[in-house]
CSV table of C-alpha atoms in Angstrom, one decimal:
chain,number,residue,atom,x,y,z
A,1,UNK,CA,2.7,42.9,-12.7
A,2,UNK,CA,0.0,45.5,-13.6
A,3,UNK,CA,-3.4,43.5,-13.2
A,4,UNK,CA,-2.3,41.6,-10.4
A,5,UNK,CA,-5.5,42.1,-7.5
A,6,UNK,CA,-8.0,41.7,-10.1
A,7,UNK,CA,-11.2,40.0,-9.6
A,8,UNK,CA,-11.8,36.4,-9.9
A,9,UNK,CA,-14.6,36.8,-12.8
A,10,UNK,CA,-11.8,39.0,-14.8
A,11,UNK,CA,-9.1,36.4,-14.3
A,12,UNK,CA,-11.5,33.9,-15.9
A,13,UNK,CA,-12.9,35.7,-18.5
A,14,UNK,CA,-8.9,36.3,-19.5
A,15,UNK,CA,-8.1,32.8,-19.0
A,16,UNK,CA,-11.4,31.3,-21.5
A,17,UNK,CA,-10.0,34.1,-24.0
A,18,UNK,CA,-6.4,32.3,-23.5
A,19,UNK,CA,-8.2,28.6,-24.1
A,20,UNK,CA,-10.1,30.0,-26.9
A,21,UNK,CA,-7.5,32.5,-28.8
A,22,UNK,CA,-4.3,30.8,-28.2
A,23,UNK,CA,-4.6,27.0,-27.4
A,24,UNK,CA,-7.1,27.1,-30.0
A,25,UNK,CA,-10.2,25.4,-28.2
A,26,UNK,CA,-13.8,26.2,-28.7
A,27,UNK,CA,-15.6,27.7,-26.4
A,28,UNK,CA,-19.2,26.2,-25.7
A,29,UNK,CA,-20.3,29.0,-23.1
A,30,UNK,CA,-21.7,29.3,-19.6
A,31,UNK,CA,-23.4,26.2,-18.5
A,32,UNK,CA,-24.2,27.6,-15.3
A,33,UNK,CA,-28.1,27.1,-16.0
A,34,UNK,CA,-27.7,24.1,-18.5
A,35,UNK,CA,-29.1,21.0,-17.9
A,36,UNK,CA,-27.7,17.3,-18.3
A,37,UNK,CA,-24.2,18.4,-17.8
A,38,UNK,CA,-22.3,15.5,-18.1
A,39,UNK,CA,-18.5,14.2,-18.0
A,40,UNK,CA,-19.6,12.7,-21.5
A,41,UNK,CA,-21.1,14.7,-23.3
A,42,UNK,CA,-22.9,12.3,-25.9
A,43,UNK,CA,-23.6,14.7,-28.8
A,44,UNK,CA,-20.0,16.2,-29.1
A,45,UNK,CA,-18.3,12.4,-28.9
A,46,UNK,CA,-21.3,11.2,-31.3
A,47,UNK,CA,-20.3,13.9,-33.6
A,48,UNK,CA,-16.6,13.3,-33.2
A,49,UNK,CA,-16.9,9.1,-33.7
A,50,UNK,CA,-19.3,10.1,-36.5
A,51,UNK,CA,-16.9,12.2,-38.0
A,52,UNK,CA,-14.4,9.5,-37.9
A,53,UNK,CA,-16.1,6.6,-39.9
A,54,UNK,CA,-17.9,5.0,-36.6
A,55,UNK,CA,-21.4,3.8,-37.6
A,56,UNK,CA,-24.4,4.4,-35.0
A,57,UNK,CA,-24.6,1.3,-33.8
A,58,UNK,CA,-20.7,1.4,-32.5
A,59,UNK,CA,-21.4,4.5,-31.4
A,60,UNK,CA,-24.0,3.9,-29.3
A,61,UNK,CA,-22.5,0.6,-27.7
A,62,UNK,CA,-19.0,3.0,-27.1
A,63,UNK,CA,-21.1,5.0,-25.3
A,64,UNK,CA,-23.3,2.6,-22.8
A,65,UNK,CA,-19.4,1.0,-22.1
A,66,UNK,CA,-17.7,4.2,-21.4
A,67,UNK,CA,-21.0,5.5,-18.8
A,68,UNK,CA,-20.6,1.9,-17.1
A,69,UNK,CA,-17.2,2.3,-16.5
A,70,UNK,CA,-17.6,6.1,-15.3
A,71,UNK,CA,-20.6,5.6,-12.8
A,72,UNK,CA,-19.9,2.2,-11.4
A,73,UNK,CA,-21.4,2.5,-8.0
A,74,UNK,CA,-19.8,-0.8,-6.9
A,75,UNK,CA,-16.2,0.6,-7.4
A,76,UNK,CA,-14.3,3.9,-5.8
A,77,UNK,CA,-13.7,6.7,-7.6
A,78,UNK,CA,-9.6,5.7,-8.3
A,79,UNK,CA,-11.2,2.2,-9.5
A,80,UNK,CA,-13.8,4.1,-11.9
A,81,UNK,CA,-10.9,6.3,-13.3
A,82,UNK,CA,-8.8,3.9,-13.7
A,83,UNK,CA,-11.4,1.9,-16.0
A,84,UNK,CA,-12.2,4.6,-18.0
A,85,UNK,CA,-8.6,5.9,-18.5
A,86,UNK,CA,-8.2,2.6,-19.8
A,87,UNK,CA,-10.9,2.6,-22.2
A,88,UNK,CA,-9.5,6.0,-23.5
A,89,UNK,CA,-5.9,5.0,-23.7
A,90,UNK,CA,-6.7,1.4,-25.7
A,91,UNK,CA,-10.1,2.1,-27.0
A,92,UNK,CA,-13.6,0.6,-26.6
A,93,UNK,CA,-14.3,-2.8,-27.2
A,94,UNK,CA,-17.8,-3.3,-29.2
A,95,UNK,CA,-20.0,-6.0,-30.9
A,96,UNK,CA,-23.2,-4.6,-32.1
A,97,UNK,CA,-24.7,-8.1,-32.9
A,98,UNK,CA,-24.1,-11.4,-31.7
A,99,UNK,CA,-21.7,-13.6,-33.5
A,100,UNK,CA,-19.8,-10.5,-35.1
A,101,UNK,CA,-15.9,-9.9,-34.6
A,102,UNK,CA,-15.2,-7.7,-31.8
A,103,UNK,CA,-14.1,-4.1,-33.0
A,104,UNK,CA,-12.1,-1.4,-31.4
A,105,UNK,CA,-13.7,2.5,-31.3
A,106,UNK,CA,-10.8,5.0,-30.1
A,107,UNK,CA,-12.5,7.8,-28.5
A,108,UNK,CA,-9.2,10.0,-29.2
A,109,UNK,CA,-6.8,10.1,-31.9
A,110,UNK,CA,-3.6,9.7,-29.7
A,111,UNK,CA,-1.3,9.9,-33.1
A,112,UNK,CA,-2.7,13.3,-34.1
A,113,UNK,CA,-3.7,15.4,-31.2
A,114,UNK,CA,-5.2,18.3,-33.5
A,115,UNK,CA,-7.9,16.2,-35.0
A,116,UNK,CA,-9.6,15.6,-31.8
A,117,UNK,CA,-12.3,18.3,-30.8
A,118,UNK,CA,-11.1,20.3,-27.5
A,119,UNK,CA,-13.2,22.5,-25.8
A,120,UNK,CA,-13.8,24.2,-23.0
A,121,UNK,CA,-17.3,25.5,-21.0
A,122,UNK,CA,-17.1,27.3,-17.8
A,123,UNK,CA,-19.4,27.7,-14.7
A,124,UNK,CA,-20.6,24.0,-15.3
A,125,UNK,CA,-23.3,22.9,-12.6
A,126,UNK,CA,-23.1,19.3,-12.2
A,127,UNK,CA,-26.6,18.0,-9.6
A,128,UNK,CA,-25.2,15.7,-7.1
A,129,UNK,CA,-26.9,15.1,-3.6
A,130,UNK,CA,-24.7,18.5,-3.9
A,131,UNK,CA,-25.2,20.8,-6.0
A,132,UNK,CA,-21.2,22.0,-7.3
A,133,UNK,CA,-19.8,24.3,-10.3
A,134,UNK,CA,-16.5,24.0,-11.8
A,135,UNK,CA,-15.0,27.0,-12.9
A,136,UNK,CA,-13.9,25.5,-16.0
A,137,UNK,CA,-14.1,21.8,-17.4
A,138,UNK,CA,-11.3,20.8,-20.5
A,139,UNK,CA,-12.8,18.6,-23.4
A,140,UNK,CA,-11.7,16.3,-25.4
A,141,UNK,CA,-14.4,14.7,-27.9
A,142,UNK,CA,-16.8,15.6,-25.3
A,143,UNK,CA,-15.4,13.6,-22.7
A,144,UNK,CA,-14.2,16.0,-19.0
A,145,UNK,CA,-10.7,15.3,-19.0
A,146,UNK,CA,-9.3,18.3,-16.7
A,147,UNK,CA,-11.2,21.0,-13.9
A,148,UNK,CA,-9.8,24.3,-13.1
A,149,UNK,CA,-10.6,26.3,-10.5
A,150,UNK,CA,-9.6,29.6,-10.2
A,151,UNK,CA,-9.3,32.0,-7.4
A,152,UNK,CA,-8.1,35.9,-7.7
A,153,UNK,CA,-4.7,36.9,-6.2
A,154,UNK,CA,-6.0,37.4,-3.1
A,155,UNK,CA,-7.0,34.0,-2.4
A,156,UNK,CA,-4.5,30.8,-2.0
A,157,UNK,CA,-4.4,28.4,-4.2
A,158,UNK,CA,-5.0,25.7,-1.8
A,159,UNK,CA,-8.5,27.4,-1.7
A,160,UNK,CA,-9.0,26.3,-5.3
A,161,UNK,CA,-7.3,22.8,-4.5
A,162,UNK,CA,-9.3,22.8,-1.2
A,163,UNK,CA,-12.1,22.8,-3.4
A,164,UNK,CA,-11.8,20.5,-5.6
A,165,UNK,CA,-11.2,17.7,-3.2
A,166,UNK,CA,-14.8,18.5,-1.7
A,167,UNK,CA,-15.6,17.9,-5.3
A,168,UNK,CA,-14.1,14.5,-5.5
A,169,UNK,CA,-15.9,13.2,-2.5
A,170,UNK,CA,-18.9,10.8,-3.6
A,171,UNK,CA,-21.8,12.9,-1.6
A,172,UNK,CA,-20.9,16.0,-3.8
A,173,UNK,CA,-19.8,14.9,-7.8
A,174,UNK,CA,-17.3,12.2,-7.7
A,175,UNK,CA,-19.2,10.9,-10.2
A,176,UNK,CA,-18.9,13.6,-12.3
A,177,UNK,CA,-14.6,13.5,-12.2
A,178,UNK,CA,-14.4,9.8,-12.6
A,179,UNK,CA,-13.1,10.7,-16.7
A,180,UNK,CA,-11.1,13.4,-15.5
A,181,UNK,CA,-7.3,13.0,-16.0
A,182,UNK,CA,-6.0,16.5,-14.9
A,183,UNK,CA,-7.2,18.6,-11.8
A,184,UNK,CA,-5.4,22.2,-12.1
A,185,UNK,CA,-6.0,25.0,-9.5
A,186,UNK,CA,-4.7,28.7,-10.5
A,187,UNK,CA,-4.8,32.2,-9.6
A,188,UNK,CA,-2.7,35.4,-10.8
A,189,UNK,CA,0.0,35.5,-8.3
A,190,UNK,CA,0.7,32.0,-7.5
A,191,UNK,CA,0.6,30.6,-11.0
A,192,UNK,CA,-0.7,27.3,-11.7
A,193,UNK,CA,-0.6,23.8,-9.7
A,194,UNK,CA,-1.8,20.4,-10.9
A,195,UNK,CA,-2.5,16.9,-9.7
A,196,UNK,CA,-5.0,13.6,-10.3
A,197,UNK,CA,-7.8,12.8,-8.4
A,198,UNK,CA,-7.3,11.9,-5.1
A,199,UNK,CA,-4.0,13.8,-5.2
A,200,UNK,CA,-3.9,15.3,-1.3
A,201,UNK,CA,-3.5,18.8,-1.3
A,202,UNK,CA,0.5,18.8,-0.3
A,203,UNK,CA,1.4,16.9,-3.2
A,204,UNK,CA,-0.2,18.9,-6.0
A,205,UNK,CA,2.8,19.8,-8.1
A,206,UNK,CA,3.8,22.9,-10.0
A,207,UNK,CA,5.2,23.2,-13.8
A,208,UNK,CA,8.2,25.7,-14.2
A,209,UNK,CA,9.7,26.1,-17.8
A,210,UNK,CA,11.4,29.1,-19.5
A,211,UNK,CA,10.7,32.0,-16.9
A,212,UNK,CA,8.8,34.8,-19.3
A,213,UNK,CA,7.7,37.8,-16.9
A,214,UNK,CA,5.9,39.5,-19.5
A,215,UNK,CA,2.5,38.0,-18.5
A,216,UNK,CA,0.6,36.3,-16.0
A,217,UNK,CA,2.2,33.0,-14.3
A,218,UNK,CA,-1.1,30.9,-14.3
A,219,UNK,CA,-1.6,32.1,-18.3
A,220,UNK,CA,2.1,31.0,-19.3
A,221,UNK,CA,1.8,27.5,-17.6
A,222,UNK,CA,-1.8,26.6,-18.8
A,223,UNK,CA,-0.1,28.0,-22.0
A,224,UNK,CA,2.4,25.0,-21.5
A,225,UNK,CA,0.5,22.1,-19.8
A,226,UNK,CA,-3.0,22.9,-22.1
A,227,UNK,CA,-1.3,22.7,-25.2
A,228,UNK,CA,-3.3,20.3,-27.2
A,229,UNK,CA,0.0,18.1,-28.1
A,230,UNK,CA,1.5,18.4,-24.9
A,231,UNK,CA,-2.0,17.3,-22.8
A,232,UNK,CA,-2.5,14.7,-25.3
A,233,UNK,CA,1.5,13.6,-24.5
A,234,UNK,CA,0.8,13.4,-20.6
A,235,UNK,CA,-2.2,11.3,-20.9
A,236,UNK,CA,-1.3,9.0,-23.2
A,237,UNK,CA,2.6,8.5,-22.0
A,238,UNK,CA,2.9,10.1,-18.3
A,239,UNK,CA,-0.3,9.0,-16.5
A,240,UNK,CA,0.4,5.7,-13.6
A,241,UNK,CA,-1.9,4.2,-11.7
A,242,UNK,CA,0.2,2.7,-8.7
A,243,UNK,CA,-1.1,0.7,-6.2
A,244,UNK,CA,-4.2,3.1,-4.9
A,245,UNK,CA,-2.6,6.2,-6.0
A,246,UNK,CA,-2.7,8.1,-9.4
A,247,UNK,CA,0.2,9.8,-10.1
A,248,UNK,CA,1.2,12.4,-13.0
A,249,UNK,CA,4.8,13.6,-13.9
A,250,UNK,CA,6.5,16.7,-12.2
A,251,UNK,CA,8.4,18.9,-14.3
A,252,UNK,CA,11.7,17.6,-14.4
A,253,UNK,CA,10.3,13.8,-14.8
A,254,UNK,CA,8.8,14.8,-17.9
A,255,UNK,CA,11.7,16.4,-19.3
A,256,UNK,CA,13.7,13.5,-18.0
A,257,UNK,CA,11.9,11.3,-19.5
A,258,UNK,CA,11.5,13.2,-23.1
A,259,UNK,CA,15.4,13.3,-23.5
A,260,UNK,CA,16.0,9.8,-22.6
A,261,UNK,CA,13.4,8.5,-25.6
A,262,UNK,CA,15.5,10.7,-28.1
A,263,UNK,CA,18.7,8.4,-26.7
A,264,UNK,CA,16.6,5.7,-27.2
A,265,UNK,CA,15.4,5.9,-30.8
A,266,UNK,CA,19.3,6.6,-31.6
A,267,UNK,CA,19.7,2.9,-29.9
A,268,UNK,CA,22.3,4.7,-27.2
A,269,UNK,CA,22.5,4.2,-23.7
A,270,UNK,CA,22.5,7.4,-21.1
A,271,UNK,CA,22.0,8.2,-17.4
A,272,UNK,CA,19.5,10.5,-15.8
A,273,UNK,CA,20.9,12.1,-12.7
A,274,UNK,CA,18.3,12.4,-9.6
A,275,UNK,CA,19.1,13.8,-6.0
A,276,UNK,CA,17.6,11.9,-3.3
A,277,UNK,CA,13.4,12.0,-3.3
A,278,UNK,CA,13.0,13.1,-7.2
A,279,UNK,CA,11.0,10.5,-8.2
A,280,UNK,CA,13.3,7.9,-9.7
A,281,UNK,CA,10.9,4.8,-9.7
A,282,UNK,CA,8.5,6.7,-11.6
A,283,UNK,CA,10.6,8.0,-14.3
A,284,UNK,CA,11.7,4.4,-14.5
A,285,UNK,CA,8.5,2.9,-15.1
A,286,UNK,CA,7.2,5.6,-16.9
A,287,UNK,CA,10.8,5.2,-19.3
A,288,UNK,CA,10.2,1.7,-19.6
A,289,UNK,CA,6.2,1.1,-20.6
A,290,UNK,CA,7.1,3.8,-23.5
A,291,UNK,CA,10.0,1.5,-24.2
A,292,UNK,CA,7.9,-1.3,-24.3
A,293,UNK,CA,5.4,-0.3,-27.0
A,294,UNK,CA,7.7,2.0,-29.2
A,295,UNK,CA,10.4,-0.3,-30.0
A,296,UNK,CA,10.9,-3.7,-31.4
A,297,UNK,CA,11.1,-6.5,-28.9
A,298,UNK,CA,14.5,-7.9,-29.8
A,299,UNK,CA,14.7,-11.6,-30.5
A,300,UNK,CA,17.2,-12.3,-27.8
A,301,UNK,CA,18.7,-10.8,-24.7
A,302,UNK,CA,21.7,-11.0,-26.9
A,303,UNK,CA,20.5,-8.8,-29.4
A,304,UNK,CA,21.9,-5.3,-30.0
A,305,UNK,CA,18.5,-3.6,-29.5
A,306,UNK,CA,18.2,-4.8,-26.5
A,307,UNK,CA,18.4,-2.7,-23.3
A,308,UNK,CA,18.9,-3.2,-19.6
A,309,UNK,CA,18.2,-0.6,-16.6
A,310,UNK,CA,19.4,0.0,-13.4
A,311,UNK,CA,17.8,2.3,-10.5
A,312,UNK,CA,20.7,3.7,-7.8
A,313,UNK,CA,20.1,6.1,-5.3
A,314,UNK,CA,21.3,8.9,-7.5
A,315,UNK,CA,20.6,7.7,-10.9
A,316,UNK,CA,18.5,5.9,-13.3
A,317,UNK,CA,21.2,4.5,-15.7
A,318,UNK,CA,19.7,3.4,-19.3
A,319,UNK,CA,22.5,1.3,-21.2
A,320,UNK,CA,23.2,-1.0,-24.0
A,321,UNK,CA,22.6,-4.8,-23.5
């Protein structure tokens, strides 16, 4: 393809156009010289909670939670993620004065993606004991929710995942990644991978959906995975924290999954067909916790609505009770 070769700066500036002209984020600018980078950004998730009825004093109780649960020194980095990802999947618990009721602040309007604020800045410098600079940080509300790190065609993409791993490490900015749900490392020839933190190089995964040759690999899949529904759908329904390890959805696990809720809502049974290592347990879980809080509990085992599941070594079977 003709543009294939071309420096790293030009594949960036192409790929912030693509956030900016097609996903339909704003661009905030170069925050290479900035200071106070943060993975919360206070006065963009001030503005957003604002915006949605939050008074200042739930506001700024929200915000001391969330940066307690990012920057706990006395947990790991998978510990601290996992805190945080479940203040931003259930909300933030506040009482602003003693004796009050306890009230819920939702930093991100699962229900309707397009009303939250996403954004993107490149060349952030983030001061550690090391100093490092994503290529691009992802924004929801303010909060760092994905890194991208680009290289030109030249280089590997394990460069860029390379990279962000050294990241991820507490002397450099683990600090700073602790809200971050989505690490993606791209370049022009290669296309796009993606993983979690702590994701070890080998297992970073790659999307592939409808093969367009027309333009860039790494353009069509950020096209895909950026998406503000779609990014909004993984974190909220394909995002497990298993024993240690975070893990997101590969391709066909998603799509797996996405078919089998349509059975469901019908109230019909159905099989999804895996060959050996595809990731059966995950879909199963991941099937079932979406189960779980979108349909009625039925009020007996009996009951028509209610549904049992099987795992076999070359199936996940979903079928009437």
């Amino acid at each position: 393809m003709a543009g294939v070769g071309q420096p790293e700066r030009a594949t960036q500036d192409r790929v912030i156009a693509l956030f900016r002209d097609e996903l339909g984020y704003r661009y905030l600018g170069n925050w290479e010289y900035r200071d106070g980078n943060s993975n919360i950004e206070e006065t963009l998730l001030t503005d957003y909670l604002s915006r949605c009825g939050y008074s200042p004093a739930q506001i700024a109780r929200a915000l001391d939670i969330l940066h307690s649960e990012a920057d706990n020194h006395a947990r790991s980095l998978y510990d601290n993620n996992k805190a945080f990802y479940s203040r931003l999947r259930y909300g933030v618990q506040v009482r602003t004065e003693a004796g009050r009721n306890t009230e819920t602040v939702h930093v991100i309007n699962w229900a309707e993606p397009e009303k939250n604020d996403f954004a993107i800045a490149e060349e952030v410098t983030v001061y550690g004991n090391h100093e490092k600079r994503p290529d691009i940080v992802l924004y929801v509300n303010g909060i760092a929710i994905g890194v991208l790190e680009l290289k030109n065609s030249r280089g590997s993409i394990g460069d860029g995942i390379r990279q962000s791993l050294v990241n991820q490490r507490a002397e450099f900015i683990g600090a700073f990644v602790s809200t971050v749900q989505f690490i993606f490392a791209g370049n022009d020839s290669e296309g796009l991978q993606y993983g979690a933190i702590g994701t070890p190089e080998k297992y970073f995964l790659k999307w592939k959906e409808e093969e367009d040759n027309s333009r860039f690999k790494l353009d069509k899949y950020l096209l895909k995975l950026c998406n503000k529904s779609r990014l909004i759908e993984l974190m909220y329904d394909f995002v497990l924290f298993d024993g240690g390890v975070k893990k997101l959805p590969r391709v066909h696990q998603y799509f797996g999954i996405k078919a089998a809720q349509e059975f469901v809502r019908r109230k019909e049974g159905g099989i999804i067909w895996h060959t050996q290592g595809s990731g059966k347990s995950i879909v199963m879980v991941l099937l079932a916790k979406w189960i779980l809080e979108n349909t009625p509990m039925p009020a007996s085992p009996s009951s028509p609505t209610a549904m049992s599941w099987t795992s076999r070594s070359s199936a996940c079977c979903v079928t009437p009770g």
